[in-house]
């Protein structure tokens, strides 16, 4: 299970939420007072963990949403081919490839253990 359900009103800044099927980090939460005929609403500004896109959602604080389970793992560098690096998960020995930037490539060498962030089937370097 890679996500769990919660109420909008229970979210906190710095935590994570799923917006448009993308795990996102919450940047800010603004809550409005309940109106004459409606419930209090929350405006949540988020940024995607993997795509870096900023998004905003406005929903009643009692609405349900999903919180992704974000795991921090370690992976060992197996091989480097251009900007594609092959990793092996330290715990379950799963092999996977990630495309990295030239800047990240400078701090990677074969055999090294690198921190990884994983959520909803996606991964990225935590450096």
mmCIF file of N, CA and C in Angstrom:
data_model
loop_
_atom_site.group_PDB
_atom_site.id
_atom_site.type_symbol
_atom_site.label_atom_id
_atom_site.label_comp_id
_atom_site.label_asym_id
_atom_site.label_seq_id
_atom_site.Cartn_x
_atom_site.Cartn_y
_atom_site.Cartn_z
ATOM 1 N N UNK A 1 0.854 -1.185 0.000
ATOM 2 C CA UNK A 1 0.000 0.000 0.000
ATOM 3 C C UNK A 1 0.889 1.234 0.000
ATOM 4 N N UNK A 2 0.688 2.104 -0.972
ATOM 5 C CA UNK A 2 1.592 3.240 -1.088
ATOM 6 C C UNK A 2 0.927 4.569 -0.745
ATOM 7 N N UNK A 3 -0.358 4.537 -0.359
ATOM 8 C CA UNK A 3 -1.002 5.767 0.094
ATOM 9 C C UNK A 3 -2.116 5.428 1.067
ATOM 10 N N UNK A 4 -2.451 6.400 1.929
ATOM 11 C CA UNK A 4 -3.522 6.185 2.893
ATOM 12 C C UNK A 4 -4.444 7.399 2.895
ATOM 13 N N UNK A 5 -5.689 7.194 3.311
ATOM 14 C CA UNK A 5 -6.688 8.256 3.257
ATOM 15 C C UNK A 5 -6.716 9.048 4.564
ATOM 16 N N UNK A 6 -6.951 10.367 4.436
ATOM 17 C CA UNK A 6 -7.079 11.231 5.608
ATOM 18 C C UNK A 6 -7.974 12.408 5.245
ATOM 19 N N UNK A 7 -8.275 13.270 6.237
ATOM 20 C CA UNK A 7 -9.082 14.460 5.976
ATOM 21 C C UNK A 7 -8.175 15.636 5.669
ATOM 22 N N UNK A 8 -8.664 16.538 4.803
ATOM 23 C CA UNK A 8 -7.915 17.746 4.439
ATOM 24 C C UNK A 8 -7.525 18.535 5.700
ATOM 25 N N UNK A 9 -8.442 18.630 6.659
ATOM 26 C CA UNK A 9 -8.208 19.409 7.875
ATOM 27 C C UNK A 9 -7.089 18.870 8.751
ATOM 28 N N UNK A 10 -6.660 17.623 8.532
ATOM 29 C CA UNK A 10 -5.604 17.028 9.361
ATOM 30 C C UNK A 10 -4.218 17.173 8.740
ATOM 31 N N UNK A 11 -4.137 17.724 7.527
ATOM 32 C CA UNK A 11 -2.843 17.885 6.860
ATOM 33 C C UNK A 11 -2.032 18.987 7.539
ATOM 34 N N UNK A 12 -0.712 18.877 7.448
ATOM 35 C CA UNK A 12 0.180 19.868 8.047
ATOM 36 C C UNK A 12 1.255 20.270 7.041
ATOM 37 N N UNK A 13 1.767 21.500 7.184
ATOM 38 C CA UNK A 13 2.838 21.967 6.313
ATOM 39 C C UNK A 13 4.071 21.094 6.478
ATOM 40 N N UNK A 14 4.767 20.839 5.365
ATOM 41 C CA UNK A 14 5.959 20.013 5.402
ATOM 42 C C UNK A 14 5.678 18.530 5.218
ATOM 43 N N UNK A 15 4.412 18.133 5.329
ATOM 44 C CA UNK A 15 4.022 16.739 5.099
ATOM 45 C C UNK A 15 3.712 16.538 3.628
ATOM 46 N N UNK A 16 3.168 15.376 3.296
ATOM 47 C CA UNK A 16 2.915 15.045 1.896
ATOM 48 C C UNK A 16 1.439 14.787 1.636
ATOM 49 N N UNK A 17 1.018 15.017 0.365
ATOM 50 C CA UNK A 17 -0.357 14.767 -0.070
ATOM 51 C C UNK A 17 -0.301 14.389 -1.551
ATOM 52 N N UNK A 18 -1.296 13.612 -2.014
ATOM 53 C CA UNK A 18 -1.365 13.245 -3.427
ATOM 54 C C UNK A 18 -2.266 14.242 -4.152
ATOM 55 N N UNK A 19 -1.718 14.933 -5.171
ATOM 56 C CA UNK A 19 -2.475 15.860 -6.006
ATOM 57 C C UNK A 19 -2.249 15.451 -7.458
ATOM 58 N N UNK A 20 -3.315 15.235 -8.215
ATOM 59 C CA UNK A 20 -3.220 14.797 -9.621
ATOM 60 C C UNK A 20 -2.351 13.542 -9.754
ATOM 61 N N UNK A 21 -2.530 12.583 -8.851
ATOM 62 C CA UNK A 21 -1.768 11.321 -8.852
ATOM 63 C C UNK A 21 -0.264 11.532 -8.717
ATOM 64 N N UNK A 22 0.149 12.667 -8.179
ATOM 65 C CA UNK A 22 1.570 12.965 -7.975
ATOM 66 C C UNK A 22 1.798 13.209 -6.483
ATOM 67 N N UNK A 23 2.774 12.509 -5.859
ATOM 68 C CA UNK A 23 3.063 12.809 -4.451
ATOM 69 C C UNK A 23 3.687 14.202 -4.348
ATOM 70 N N UNK A 24 3.145 15.028 -3.457
ATOM 71 C CA UNK A 24 3.577 16.421 -3.334
ATOM 72 C C UNK A 24 3.871 16.771 -1.882
ATOM 73 N N UNK A 25 4.806 17.710 -1.694
ATOM 74 C CA UNK A 25 5.114 18.229 -0.367
ATOM 75 C C UNK A 25 4.285 19.495 -0.145
ATOM 76 N N UNK A 26 3.677 19.614 1.039
ATOM 77 C CA UNK A 26 2.819 20.756 1.339
ATOM 78 C C UNK A 26 3.685 21.958 1.717
ATOM 79 N N UNK A 27 3.515 23.063 0.957
ATOM 80 C CA UNK A 27 4.265 24.291 1.225
ATOM 81 C C UNK A 27 3.513 25.177 2.212
ATOM 82 N N UNK A 28 2.194 25.343 2.000
ATOM 83 C CA UNK A 28 1.401 26.180 2.906
ATOM 84 C C UNK A 28 -0.059 25.744 2.887
ATOM 85 N N UNK A 29 -0.736 26.020 3.995
ATOM 86 C CA UNK A 29 -2.165 25.723 4.124
ATOM 87 C C UNK A 29 -2.844 26.971 4.671
ATOM 88 N N UNK A 30 -3.873 27.456 3.954
ATOM 89 C CA UNK A 30 -4.660 28.593 4.424
ATOM 90 C C UNK A 30 -6.094 28.116 4.584
ATOM 91 N N UNK A 31 -6.685 28.331 5.762
ATOM 92 C CA UNK A 31 -8.046 27.869 6.031
ATOM 93 C C UNK A 31 -8.970 29.072 6.140
ATOM 94 N N UNK A 32 -10.100 29.020 5.410
ATOM 95 C CA UNK A 32 -11.083 30.103 5.493
ATOM 96 C C UNK A 32 -12.154 29.723 6.500
ATOM 97 N N UNK A 33 -12.847 30.747 7.017
ATOM 98 C CA UNK A 33 -13.920 30.492 7.984
ATOM 99 C C UNK A 33 -15.132 29.931 7.247
ATOM 100 N N UNK A 34 -15.962 29.159 7.968
ATOM 101 C CA UNK A 34 -17.165 28.637 7.312
ATOM 102 C C UNK A 34 -18.098 29.789 6.930
ATOM 103 N N UNK A 35 -18.711 29.664 5.757
ATOM 104 C CA UNK A 35 -19.659 30.682 5.307
ATOM 105 C C UNK A 35 -21.053 30.395 5.823
ATOM 106 N N UNK A 36 -22.007 31.182 5.335
ATOM 107 C CA UNK A 36 -23.388 31.050 5.789
ATOM 108 C C UNK A 36 -23.960 29.665 5.447
ATOM 109 N N UNK A 37 -23.612 29.147 4.252
ATOM 110 C CA UNK A 37 -24.179 27.869 3.823
ATOM 111 C C UNK A 37 -23.134 26.785 3.612
ATOM 112 N N UNK A 38 -21.887 27.048 3.966
ATOM 113 C CA UNK A 38 -20.872 26.064 3.613
ATOM 114 C C UNK A 38 -19.904 25.751 4.734
ATOM 115 N N UNK A 39 -19.068 24.805 4.446
ATOM 116 C CA UNK A 39 -18.059 24.388 5.418
ATOM 117 C C UNK A 39 -16.798 25.229 5.231
ATOM 118 N N UNK A 40 -15.924 25.171 6.220
ATOM 119 C CA UNK A 40 -14.636 25.849 6.104
ATOM 120 C C UNK A 40 -13.857 25.197 4.960
ATOM 121 N N UNK A 41 -13.113 26.017 4.223
ATOM 122 C CA UNK A 41 -12.336 25.492 3.101
ATOM 123 C C UNK A 41 -10.850 25.691 3.377
ATOM 124 N N UNK A 42 -10.051 24.809 2.799
ATOM 125 C CA UNK A 42 -8.599 24.911 2.946
ATOM 126 C C UNK A 42 -7.988 25.084 1.559
ATOM 127 N N UNK A 43 -7.077 26.055 1.438
ATOM 128 C CA UNK A 43 -6.307 26.228 0.203
ATOM 129 C C UNK A 43 -4.911 25.693 0.511
ATOM 130 N N UNK A 44 -4.502 24.696 -0.259
ATOM 131 C CA UNK A 44 -3.227 24.033 -0.009
ATOM 132 C C UNK A 44 -2.318 24.238 -1.209
ATOM 133 N N UNK A 45 -1.157 24.835 -0.968
ATOM 134 C CA UNK A 45 -0.146 25.013 -2.021
ATOM 135 C C UNK A 45 0.898 23.918 -1.841
ATOM 136 N N UNK A 46 1.171 23.196 -2.928
ATOM 137 C CA UNK A 46 2.088 22.051 -2.871
ATOM 138 C C UNK A 46 3.089 22.124 -4.016
ATOM 139 N N UNK A 47 4.170 21.335 -3.879
ATOM 140 C CA UNK A 47 5.133 21.176 -4.968
ATOM 141 C C UNK A 47 5.390 19.678 -5.133
ATOM 142 N N UNK A 48 5.405 19.212 -6.389
ATOM 143 C CA UNK A 48 5.600 17.798 -6.677
ATOM 144 C C UNK A 48 6.985 17.337 -6.257
ATOM 145 N N UNK A 49 7.064 16.187 -5.595
ATOM 146 C CA UNK A 49 8.351 15.646 -5.151
ATOM 147 C C UNK A 49 9.220 15.297 -6.353
ATOM 148 N N UNK A 50 8.609 14.691 -7.385
ATOM 149 C CA UNK A 50 9.383 14.173 -8.504
ATOM 150 C C UNK A 50 9.424 15.111 -9.708
ATOM 151 N N UNK A 51 8.330 15.892 -9.943
ATOM 152 C CA UNK A 51 8.322 16.759 -11.125
ATOM 153 C C UNK A 51 8.597 18.224 -10.801
ATOM 154 N N UNK A 52 8.596 18.603 -9.510
ATOM 155 C CA UNK A 52 8.915 19.977 -9.117
ATOM 156 C C UNK A 52 7.844 21.000 -9.473
ATOM 157 N N UNK A 53 6.690 20.557 -9.981
ATOM 158 C CA UNK A 53 5.622 21.488 -10.367
ATOM 159 C C UNK A 53 4.843 21.953 -9.146
ATOM 160 N N UNK A 54 4.530 23.279 -9.132
ATOM 161 C CA UNK A 54 3.710 23.815 -8.051
ATOM 162 C C UNK A 54 2.247 23.655 -8.423
ATOM 163 N N UNK A 55 1.430 23.294 -7.428
ATOM 164 C CA UNK A 55 0.001 23.110 -7.634
ATOM 165 C C UNK A 55 -0.734 23.695 -6.423
ATOM 166 N N UNK A 56 -2.010 24.012 -6.624
ATOM 167 C CA UNK A 56 -2.855 24.466 -5.521
ATOM 168 C C UNK A 56 -4.179 23.726 -5.587
ATOM 169 N N UNK A 57 -4.716 23.378 -4.430
ATOM 170 C CA UNK A 57 -6.047 22.787 -4.368
ATOM 171 C C UNK A 57 -6.856 23.529 -3.312
ATOM 172 N N UNK A 58 -8.165 23.642 -3.543
ATOM 173 C CA UNK A 58 -9.079 24.235 -2.572
ATOM 174 C C UNK A 58 -10.180 23.218 -2.342
ATOM 175 N N UNK A 59 -10.315 22.766 -1.094
ATOM 176 C CA UNK A 59 -11.339 21.777 -0.757
ATOM 177 C C UNK A 59 -11.850 22.030 0.653
ATOM 178 N N UNK A 60 -13.082 21.556 0.955
ATOM 179 C CA UNK A 60 -13.575 21.656 2.336
ATOM 180 C C UNK A 60 -12.644 20.884 3.286
ATOM 181 N N UNK A 61 -12.493 21.378 4.505
ATOM 182 C CA UNK A 61 -11.581 20.718 5.446
ATOM 183 C C UNK A 61 -12.051 19.313 5.817
ATOM 184 N N UNK A 62 -13.345 19.017 5.611
ATOM 185 C CA UNK A 62 -13.854 17.686 5.947
ATOM 186 C C UNK A 62 -13.699 16.700 4.774
ATOM 187 N N UNK A 63 -13.264 17.175 3.603
ATOM 188 C CA UNK A 63 -13.107 16.293 2.437
ATOM 189 C C UNK A 63 -11.981 15.292 2.687
ATOM 190 N N UNK A 64 -12.079 14.152 2.004
ATOM 191 C CA UNK A 64 -11.046 13.118 2.134
ATOM 192 C C UNK A 64 -10.002 13.300 1.033
ATOM 193 N N UNK A 65 -8.774 12.978 1.351
ATOM 194 C CA UNK A 65 -7.697 13.006 0.367
ATOM 195 C C UNK A 65 -6.720 11.888 0.698
ATOM 196 N N UNK A 66 -5.757 11.690 -0.178
ATOM 197 C CA UNK A 66 -4.765 10.634 0.053
ATOM 198 C C UNK A 66 -3.412 11.221 0.419
ATOM 199 N N UNK A 67 -2.740 10.556 1.330
ATOM 200 C CA UNK A 67 -1.385 10.922 1.742
ATOM 201 C C UNK A 67 -0.466 9.803 1.248
ATOM 202 N N UNK A 68 0.548 10.146 0.440
ATOM 203 C CA UNK A 68 1.444 9.093 -0.046
ATOM 204 C C UNK A 68 2.382 8.630 1.057
ATOM 205 N N UNK A 69 2.783 7.376 0.979
ATOM 206 C CA UNK A 69 3.791 6.877 1.906
ATOM 207 C C UNK A 69 5.135 7.093 1.220
ATOM 208 N N UNK A 70 5.909 8.028 1.755
ATOM 209 C CA UNK A 70 7.194 8.393 1.166
ATOM 210 C C UNK A 70 8.293 7.689 1.954
ATOM 211 N N UNK A 71 9.050 6.845 1.265
ATOM 212 C CA UNK A 71 10.108 6.083 1.920
ATOM 213 C C UNK A 71 11.477 6.649 1.570
ATOM 214 N N UNK A 72 12.321 6.686 2.557
ATOM 215 C CA UNK A 72 13.727 7.052 2.324
ATOM 216 C C UNK A 72 14.521 5.761 2.405
ATOM 217 N N UNK A 73 15.220 5.444 1.302
ATOM 218 C CA UNK A 73 15.955 4.184 1.217
ATOM 219 C C UNK A 73 17.400 4.461 0.857
ATOM 220 N N UNK A 74 18.209 3.427 0.908
ATOM 221 C CA UNK A 74 19.583 3.494 0.418
ATOM 222 C C UNK A 74 19.708 2.536 -0.748
ATOM 223 N N UNK A 75 20.469 2.964 -1.750
ATOM 224 C CA UNK A 75 20.708 2.114 -2.907
ATOM 225 C C UNK A 75 22.186 2.185 -3.259
ATOM 226 N N UNK A 76 22.709 1.068 -3.728
ATOM 227 C CA UNK A 76 24.114 1.005 -4.113
ATOM 228 C C UNK A 76 24.216 1.224 -5.623
ATOM 229 N N UNK A 77 25.201 2.030 -6.030
ATOM 230 C CA UNK A 77 25.442 2.281 -7.441
ATOM 231 C C UNK A 77 26.104 1.049 -8.039
ATOM 232 N N UNK A 78 25.481 0.467 -9.068
ATOM 233 C CA UNK A 78 26.019 -0.725 -9.725
ATOM 234 C C UNK A 78 26.848 -0.317 -10.943
ATOM 235 N N UNK A 79 26.258 0.511 -11.815
ATOM 236 C CA UNK A 79 26.991 0.957 -12.999
ATOM 237 C C UNK A 79 26.507 2.329 -13.429
ATOM 238 N N UNK A 80 27.359 3.037 -14.179
ATOM 239 C CA UNK A 80 27.042 4.369 -14.688
ATOM 240 C C UNK A 80 27.273 4.346 -16.197
ATOM 241 N N UNK A 81 26.238 4.711 -16.963
ATOM 242 C CA UNK A 81 26.347 4.801 -18.421
ATOM 243 C C UNK A 81 25.782 6.146 -18.843
ATOM 244 N N UNK A 82 26.674 7.104 -19.120
ATOM 245 C CA UNK A 82 26.217 8.461 -19.437
ATOM 246 C C UNK A 82 25.523 9.051 -18.218
ATOM 247 N N UNK A 83 24.270 9.496 -18.402
ATOM 248 C CA UNK A 83 23.511 10.062 -17.288
ATOM 249 C C UNK A 83 22.525 9.051 -16.701
ATOM 250 N N UNK A 84 22.612 7.793 -17.125
ATOM 251 C CA UNK A 84 21.759 6.736 -16.566
ATOM 252 C C UNK A 84 22.587 5.915 -15.582
ATOM 253 N N UNK A 85 22.068 5.828 -14.361
ATOM 254 C CA UNK A 85 22.782 5.104 -13.311
ATOM 255 C C UNK A 85 21.934 3.906 -12.892
ATOM 256 N N UNK A 86 22.567 2.732 -12.802
ATOM 257 C CA UNK A 86 21.867 1.537 -12.343
ATOM 258 C C UNK A 86 22.124 1.383 -10.850
ATOM 259 N N UNK A 87 21.025 1.198 -10.101
ATOM 260 C CA UNK A 87 21.089 1.059 -8.649
ATOM 261 C C UNK A 87 20.553 -0.297 -8.224
ATOM 262 N N UNK A 88 20.939 -0.703 -6.997
ATOM 263 C CA UNK A 88 20.362 -1.876 -6.361
ATOM 264 C C UNK A 88 19.909 -1.449 -4.969
ATOM 265 N N UNK A 89 18.633 -1.698 -4.662
ATOM 266 C CA UNK A 89 18.094 -1.384 -3.341
ATOM 267 C C UNK A 89 18.828 -2.232 -2.302
ATOM 268 N N UNK A 90 19.307 -1.597 -1.235
ATOM 269 C CA UNK A 90 20.098 -2.284 -0.209
ATOM 270 C C UNK A 90 19.270 -3.342 0.531
ATOM 271 N N UNK A 91 17.973 -3.057 0.766
ATOM 272 C CA UNK A 91 17.147 -3.981 1.551
ATOM 273 C C UNK A 91 16.630 -5.175 0.748
ATOM 274 N N UNK A 92 15.986 -4.907 -0.398
ATOM 275 C CA UNK A 92 15.351 -6.022 -1.119
ATOM 276 C C UNK A 92 16.086 -6.413 -2.409
ATOM 277 N N UNK A 93 17.247 -5.842 -2.655
ATOM 278 C CA UNK A 93 18.115 -6.185 -3.796
ATOM 279 C C UNK A 93 17.451 -5.957 -5.154
ATOM 280 N N UNK A 94 16.436 -5.103 -5.200
ATOM 281 C CA UNK A 94 15.769 -4.784 -6.466
ATOM 282 C C UNK A 94 16.675 -3.865 -7.294
ATOM 283 N N UNK A 95 16.789 -4.157 -8.601
ATOM 284 C CA UNK A 95 17.612 -3.341 -9.496
ATOM 285 C C UNK A 95 16.705 -2.329 -10.201
ATOM 286 N N UNK A 96 17.201 -1.089 -10.359
ATOM 287 C CA UNK A 96 16.451 -0.080 -11.100
ATOM 288 C C UNK A 96 17.414 0.965 -11.655
ATOM 289 N N UNK A 97 16.971 1.641 -12.718
ATOM 290 C CA UNK A 97 17.772 2.691 -13.355
ATOM 291 C C UNK A 97 17.141 4.047 -13.064
ATOM 292 N N UNK A 98 17.987 5.072 -12.912
ATOM 293 C CA UNK A 98 17.518 6.450 -12.767
ATOM 294 C C UNK A 98 18.356 7.339 -13.678
ATOM 295 N N UNK A 99 17.702 8.316 -14.308
ATOM 296 C CA UNK A 99 18.428 9.328 -15.062
ATOM 297 C C UNK A 99 18.802 10.428 -14.080
ATOM 298 N N UNK A 100 20.059 10.859 -14.108
ATOM 299 C CA UNK A 100 20.538 11.874 -13.169
ATOM 300 C C UNK A 100 21.089 13.072 -13.940
ATOM 301 N N UNK A 101 21.156 14.215 -13.270
ATOM 302 C CA UNK A 101 21.707 15.418 -13.881
ATOM 303 C C UNK A 101 23.237 15.367 -13.825
ATOM 304 N N UNK A 102 23.869 16.227 -14.606
ATOM 305 C CA UNK A 102 25.332 16.298 -14.594
ATOM 306 C C UNK A 102 25.845 16.664 -13.202
ATOM 307 N N UNK A 103 25.110 17.538 -12.514
ATOM 308 C CA UNK A 103 25.499 17.970 -11.167
ATOM 309 C C UNK A 103 25.473 16.795 -10.190
ATOM 310 N N UNK A 104 24.401 15.969 -10.250
ATOM 311 C CA UNK A 104 24.294 14.805 -9.359
ATOM 312 C C UNK A 104 25.350 13.761 -9.706
ATOM 313 N N UNK A 105 25.684 13.665 -10.991
ATOM 314 C CA UNK A 105 26.644 12.660 -11.461
ATOM 315 C C UNK A 105 28.022 12.855 -10.829
ATOM 316 N N UNK A 106 28.363 14.114 -10.506
ATOM 317 C CA UNK A 106 29.673 14.421 -9.902
ATOM 318 C C UNK A 106 29.840 13.757 -8.536
ATOM 319 N N UNK A 107 28.723 13.562 -7.806
ATOM 320 C CA UNK A 107 28.821 13.005 -6.454
ATOM 321 C C UNK A 107 28.502 11.504 -6.422
ATOM 322 N N UNK A 108 28.456 10.872 -7.593
ATOM 323 C CA UNK A 108 28.128 9.437 -7.661
ATOM 324 C C UNK A 108 29.324 8.664 -8.185
ATOM 325 N N UNK A 109 29.623 7.560 -7.528
ATOM 326 C CA UNK A 109 30.657 6.662 -8.043
ATOM 327 C C UNK A 109 30.216 5.227 -7.827
ATOM 328 N N UNK A 110 30.688 4.328 -8.672
ATOM 329 C CA UNK A 110 30.290 2.922 -8.598
ATOM 330 C C UNK A 110 30.623 2.352 -7.229
ATOM 331 N N UNK A 111 29.687 1.594 -6.656
ATOM 332 C CA UNK A 111 29.889 0.970 -5.354
ATOM 333 C C UNK A 111 29.423 1.819 -4.192
ATOM 334 N N UNK A 112 29.168 3.104 -4.424
ATOM 335 C CA UNK A 112 28.755 4.007 -3.344
ATOM 336 C C UNK A 112 27.288 3.773 -2.975
ATOM 337 N N UNK A 113 26.949 4.056 -1.702
ATOM 338 C CA UNK A 113 25.549 4.002 -1.270
ATOM 339 C C UNK A 113 24.974 5.406 -1.336
ATOM 340 N N UNK A 114 23.821 5.532 -2.003
ATOM 341 C CA UNK A 114 23.197 6.829 -2.233
ATOM 342 C C UNK A 114 21.795 6.811 -1.618
ATOM 343 N N UNK A 115 21.383 7.893 -0.911
ATOM 344 C CA UNK A 115 20.011 7.947 -0.389
ATOM 345 C C UNK A 115 19.008 8.186 -1.527
ATOM 346 N N UNK A 116 17.873 7.497 -1.456
ATOM 347 C CA UNK A 116 16.826 7.562 -2.477
ATOM 348 C C UNK A 116 15.488 7.870 -1.802
ATOM 349 N N UNK A 117 14.631 8.633 -2.488
ATOM 350 C CA UNK A 117 13.255 8.850 -2.028
ATOM 351 C C UNK A 117 12.354 8.056 -2.962
ATOM 352 N N UNK A 118 11.436 7.257 -2.401
ATOM 353 C CA UNK A 118 10.520 6.445 -3.214
ATOM 354 C C UNK A 118 9.082 6.657 -2.744
ATOM 355 N N UNK A 119 8.162 6.806 -3.729
ATOM 356 C CA UNK A 119 6.750 6.939 -3.408
ATOM 357 C C UNK A 119 5.920 6.684 -4.661
ATOM 358 N N UNK A 120 4.818 5.966 -4.511
ATOM 359 C CA UNK A 120 3.884 5.683 -5.608
ATOM 360 C C UNK A 120 4.587 5.153 -6.843
ATOM 361 N N UNK A 121 5.565 4.282 -6.648
ATOM 362 C CA UNK A 121 6.241 3.650 -7.768
ATOM 363 C C UNK A 121 7.291 4.494 -8.451
ATOM 364 N N UNK A 122 7.568 5.696 -7.917
ATOM 365 C CA UNK A 122 8.589 6.563 -8.510
ATOM 366 C C UNK A 122 9.751 6.685 -7.544
ATOM 367 N N UNK A 123 10.927 6.999 -8.097
ATOM 368 C CA UNK A 123 12.123 7.168 -7.256
ATOM 369 C C UNK A 123 12.920 8.367 -7.727
ATOM 370 N N UNK A 124 13.690 8.956 -6.796
ATOM 371 C CA UNK A 124 14.660 9.986 -7.168
ATOM 372 C C UNK A 124 15.762 10.018 -6.137
ATOM 373 N N UNK A 125 16.892 10.610 -6.517
ATOM 374 C CA UNK A 125 18.017 10.737 -5.599
ATOM 375 C C UNK A 125 17.687 11.725 -4.506
ATOM 376 N N UNK A 126 18.157 11.467 -3.301
ATOM 377 C CA UNK A 126 17.925 12.379 -2.170
ATOM 378 C C UNK A 126 19.233 13.134 -1.884
ATOM 379 N N UNK A 127 19.839 13.670 -2.957
ATOM 380 C CA UNK A 127 21.086 14.461 -2.786
ATOM 381 C C UNK A 127 20.954 15.769 -3.516
#
